[in-house]
Amino acid sequence: DGGITQSPKYLFRKEGQNVTLSCEQNLNHDAMYWYRQDPGQGLRLIYYSQIVNDFQKGDIAEGYSVSREKKESFPLTVTSAQKNPTAFYLCASSPAPIYYEQYFGPGTRLTVT
Amino acid sequence: SQELEQSPQSLIVQEGKNLTINCTSSKTLYGLYWYKQKYGEGLIFLMMLQKGGEEKSHEKITAKLDEKKQQSSLHITASQPSHAGIYLCGADVGGGYQKVTFGTGTKLQVIP
């Protein structure tokens, strides 16, 4: 079955540590996205990538980094520079150029204490 | 302030009742999309509206776009427990690259 996987489902880290969230897709989609969801704020775009080896900052990229070395993988690193990292993180992909028909993974809930 | 405002923020309805969720944009809409999310999970794309007056249906869910008002409404007929979840509207409001701006979401509970 095709889809997007994110792991782990729940992640706990101490403040000051970097943490990498995994996102893998086998839908053969060119575009991939990372969003952050906070209560009452909807989804906010962190980074997106339209093609391998290329990615762009979204609306809230500060404190995050990504890589796109393979078409099917788009890992997100939450660095210690991110001031409020505790959130629900969603990865998505879309068949470019149909950017709005995004397929989402199940999400990773990150808690930093 | 949010570019996309949804109302109501939450809704509790009895099974079998109809309901409407609204999504209003503060900017010109180039496309309006509806998604559904079950709590703690990813989003599922429901439908896309692009033209003023356009109306689309997905099972018992109907969405309409009022381009002049920069608003879309999502209507569920004869609600069922399976309709429960968070409904989010998304839109292309320009900005230099093709991306989806999301609303804050409407949490729907359906009571048997």
Coordinates of C-alpha atoms in Angstrom, one line a residue:
Chain A
D1 CA 0.0 0.0 0.0
G2 CA 1.2 3.5 -0.8
G3 CA 1.4 6.1 1.8
I4 CA 3.4 8.3 4.1
T5 CA 5.0 7.1 7.3
Q6 CA 6.2 9.2 10.1
S7 CA 8.2 7.9 13.0
P8 CA 8.0 7.8 15.9
K9 CA 4.4 8.6 16.9
Y10 CA 5.5 10.2 20.2
L11 CA 8.9 11.7 20.9
F12 CA 10.3 13.1 24.2
R13 CA 13.4 15.2 24.4
K14 CA 15.2 17.3 26.9
E15 CA 15.6 21.0 26.2
G16 CA 18.8 21.8 24.3
Q17 CA 18.9 18.6 22.3
N18 CA 18.5 18.4 18.6
V19 CA 15.9 15.8 17.4
T20 CA 15.2 14.4 13.9
L21 CA 11.7 13.4 12.8
S22 CA 11.4 10.9 10.0
C23 CA 9.1 11.1 7.0
E24 CA 9.1 8.5 4.2
Q25 CA 6.7 8.3 1.2
N26 CA 6.3 5.6 -1.4
L27 CA 3.8 7.5 -3.5
N28 CA 6.4 8.7 -6.0
H29 CA 5.5 12.3 -5.2
D30 CA 7.9 15.0 -6.1
A31 CA 6.8 17.5 -3.5
M32 CA 7.0 17.1 0.3
Y33 CA 6.1 19.4 3.1
W34 CA 6.6 19.7 6.9
Y35 CA 3.9 21.4 9.0
R36 CA 3.6 22.2 12.6
Q37 CA 0.1 22.1 14.3
D38 CA -0.6 23.9 17.6
P39 CA -4.0 24.1 19.3
G40 CA -6.1 26.9 17.8
Q41 CA -3.5 27.8 15.1
G42 CA -4.1 25.4 12.3
L43 CA -1.2 24.1 10.3
R44 CA 1.9 26.3 9.6
L45 CA 4.4 25.4 6.9
I46 CA 7.9 24.9 8.1
Y47 CA 9.8 23.7 5.0
Y48 CA 8.8 22.3 1.6
S49 CA 10.7 20.6 -1.2
Q50 CA 9.5 20.4 -4.8
I51 CA 12.4 18.2 -6.0
V52 CA 15.3 16.1 -4.7
N53 CA 18.2 18.2 -3.4
D54 CA 16.1 21.3 -3.2
F55 CA 14.0 22.8 -0.5
Q56 CA 12.5 26.1 0.6
K57 CA 11.7 27.8 3.8
G58 CA 8.1 28.1 4.8
D59 CA 6.5 30.5 7.1
I60 CA 8.2 29.3 10.4
A61 CA 11.5 27.8 9.4
E62 CA 13.6 29.3 12.2
G63 CA 15.1 26.6 14.4
Y64 CA 14.4 23.9 11.9
S65 CA 16.5 22.2 9.2
V66 CA 15.7 19.6 6.5
S67 CA 17.4 17.6 3.8
R68 CA 16.0 16.0 0.6
E69 CA 18.7 13.6 -0.5
K70 CA 16.2 11.0 -1.8
K71 CA 12.8 11.5 -3.4
E72 CA 11.1 9.3 -0.8
S73 CA 12.6 10.9 2.3
F74 CA 12.3 14.3 3.9
P75 CA 13.6 14.3 7.5
L76 CA 13.1 17.3 9.7
T77 CA 15.6 18.3 12.5
V78 CA 14.3 20.4 15.3
T79 CA 17.3 22.2 16.7
S80 CA 17.9 23.6 20.1
A81 CA 17.4 27.1 18.5
Q82 CA 13.7 26.4 18.2
K83 CA 12.2 28.2 21.1
N84 CA 8.9 26.3 21.4
P85 CA 9.5 22.9 19.9
T86 CA 6.7 21.1 21.6
A87 CA 4.0 20.5 19.0
F88 CA 2.4 18.0 16.6
Y89 CA 4.4 17.7 13.4
L90 CA 2.9 16.6 10.1
C91 CA 4.6 15.6 7.0
A92 CA 2.8 15.6 3.6
S93 CA 3.5 15.0 0.0
S94 CA 1.8 15.9 -3.3
P95 CA 2.1 15.0 -6.9
A96 CA 3.5 18.2 -8.3
P97 CA 2.1 20.5 -9.6
I98 CA -1.1 19.5 -7.8
Y99 CA 0.2 21.0 -4.6
Y100 CA -3.2 21.2 -2.8
E101 CA -4.0 17.5 -3.0
Q102 CA -1.6 16.7 -0.2
Y103 CA -1.3 13.3 1.4
F104 CA -0.5 13.4 5.1
G105 CA 1.4 11.1 7.4
P106 CA 0.0 10.2 10.8
G107 CA 2.1 12.8 12.6
T108 CA 4.7 12.9 15.3
R109 CA 3.9 14.5 18.7
L110 CA 7.1 16.0 20.1
T111 CA 7.4 17.0 23.7
V112 CA 10.4 18.9 24.9
T113 CA 10.9 19.4 28.6
Chain B
S1 CA -4.7 37.7 12.6
Q2 CA -5.4 34.5 10.7
E3 CA -5.7 34.7 6.9
L4 CA -8.3 32.0 7.0
E5 CA -10.9 32.1 9.8
Q6 CA -13.2 29.2 10.4
S7 CA -16.5 29.2 12.3
P8 CA -17.6 27.8 14.5
Q9 CA -14.4 26.6 16.3
S10 CA -16.3 23.6 17.7
L11 CA -19.7 22.0 17.1
I12 CA -21.6 19.3 18.8
V13 CA -24.6 17.9 16.9
Q14 CA -27.0 15.0 17.4
E15 CA -26.7 12.2 14.9
G16 CA -29.0 12.8 11.9
K17 CA -28.8 16.6 12.1
N18 CA -27.5 18.9 9.4
L19 CA -24.6 21.3 10.0
T20 CA -22.6 24.0 8.3
I21 CA -19.0 25.1 8.8
N22 CA -17.7 28.4 7.3
C23 CA -14.3 29.5 6.1
T24 CA -13.6 33.1 5.4
S25 CA -10.5 34.5 3.8
S26 CA -9.0 38.0 4.4
K27 CA -7.3 37.7 1.0
T28 CA -8.3 36.9 -2.5
L29 CA -8.9 33.2 -3.0
Y30 CA -7.2 31.4 -5.9
G31 CA -8.5 28.1 -4.7
L32 CA -10.2 26.7 -1.6
Y33 CA -9.7 23.2 -0.3
W34 CA -11.3 21.2 2.5
Y35 CA -9.6 18.6 4.6
K36 CA -10.7 16.3 7.5
Q37 CA -8.5 15.3 10.4
K38 CA -9.2 12.7 13.0
Y39 CA -7.7 13.8 16.4
G40 CA -4.0 13.1 16.6
E41 CA -3.7 11.9 12.9
G42 CA -2.9 13.4 9.5
L43 CA -5.3 15.2 7.2
I44 CA -7.4 13.7 4.5
F45 CA -8.1 15.8 1.4
L46 CA -11.8 16.1 0.7
M47 CA -12.3 18.4 -2.2
M48 CA -11.2 21.5 -4.0
L49 CA -13.2 24.5 -5.2
Q50 CA -11.8 27.0 -7.7
K51 CA -14.6 29.0 -9.3
G52 CA -17.1 31.3 -7.7
G53 CA -20.4 29.5 -7.2
E54 CA -18.8 26.1 -7.6
E55 CA -20.3 23.4 -5.5
K56 CA -18.9 19.9 -4.9
S57 CA -20.0 16.9 -3.0
H58 CA -18.2 14.0 -1.3
E59 CA -20.6 11.5 0.1
K60 CA -22.9 13.5 2.4
I61 CA -20.6 16.5 2.5
T62 CA -21.2 19.4 0.2
A63 CA -18.9 22.5 -0.1
K64 CA -19.6 25.7 -1.9
L65 CA -17.4 28.7 -2.8
D66 CA -18.6 32.3 -2.7
E67 CA -15.7 34.1 -4.5
K68 CA -17.1 37.6 -4.0
K69 CA -17.4 37.0 -0.3
Q70 CA -14.1 35.2 -0.2
Q71 CA -15.9 32.5 1.7
S72 CA -16.6 28.8 1.6
S73 CA -19.2 26.8 3.4
L74 CA -19.1 23.0 4.1
H75 CA -22.5 21.4 4.8
I76 CA -23.0 17.9 6.2
T77 CA -26.4 16.4 5.7
A78 CA -27.8 13.8 8.2
S79 CA -24.6 13.7 10.3
Q80 CA -23.2 10.4 11.4
P81 CA -20.6 9.5 14.1
S82 CA -18.2 8.8 11.2
H83 CA -18.3 12.5 10.4
A84 CA -16.7 13.5 13.7
G85 CA -13.3 15.0 13.5
I86 CA -11.6 18.3 12.7
Y87 CA -12.4 20.0 9.4
L88 CA -9.9 22.4 8.0
C89 CA -10.1 24.7 5.1
G90 CA -7.0 25.5 3.1
A91 CA -6.5 28.1 0.4
D92 CA -4.1 29.4 -2.1
V93 CA -3.9 33.1 -1.2
G94 CA -1.0 33.9 -3.4
G95 CA 2.4 34.7 -1.8
G96 CA 4.8 34.0 -4.6
Y97 CA 4.8 30.2 -4.5
Q98 CA 2.1 27.6 -4.6
K99 CA 1.3 26.6 -1.1
V100 CA -1.7 25.9 1.0
T101 CA -2.6 28.3 3.9
F102 CA -4.7 26.5 6.5
G103 CA -7.6 27.7 8.7
T104 CA -7.7 27.0 12.4
G105 CA -10.1 24.1 12.1
T106 CA -13.6 23.3 13.3
K107 CA -13.9 20.4 15.7
L108 CA -17.1 18.4 15.1
Q109 CA -18.6 16.0 17.6
V110 CA -21.6 13.9 16.6
I111 CA -23.6 12.5 19.5
P112 CA -25.5 9.2 18.8

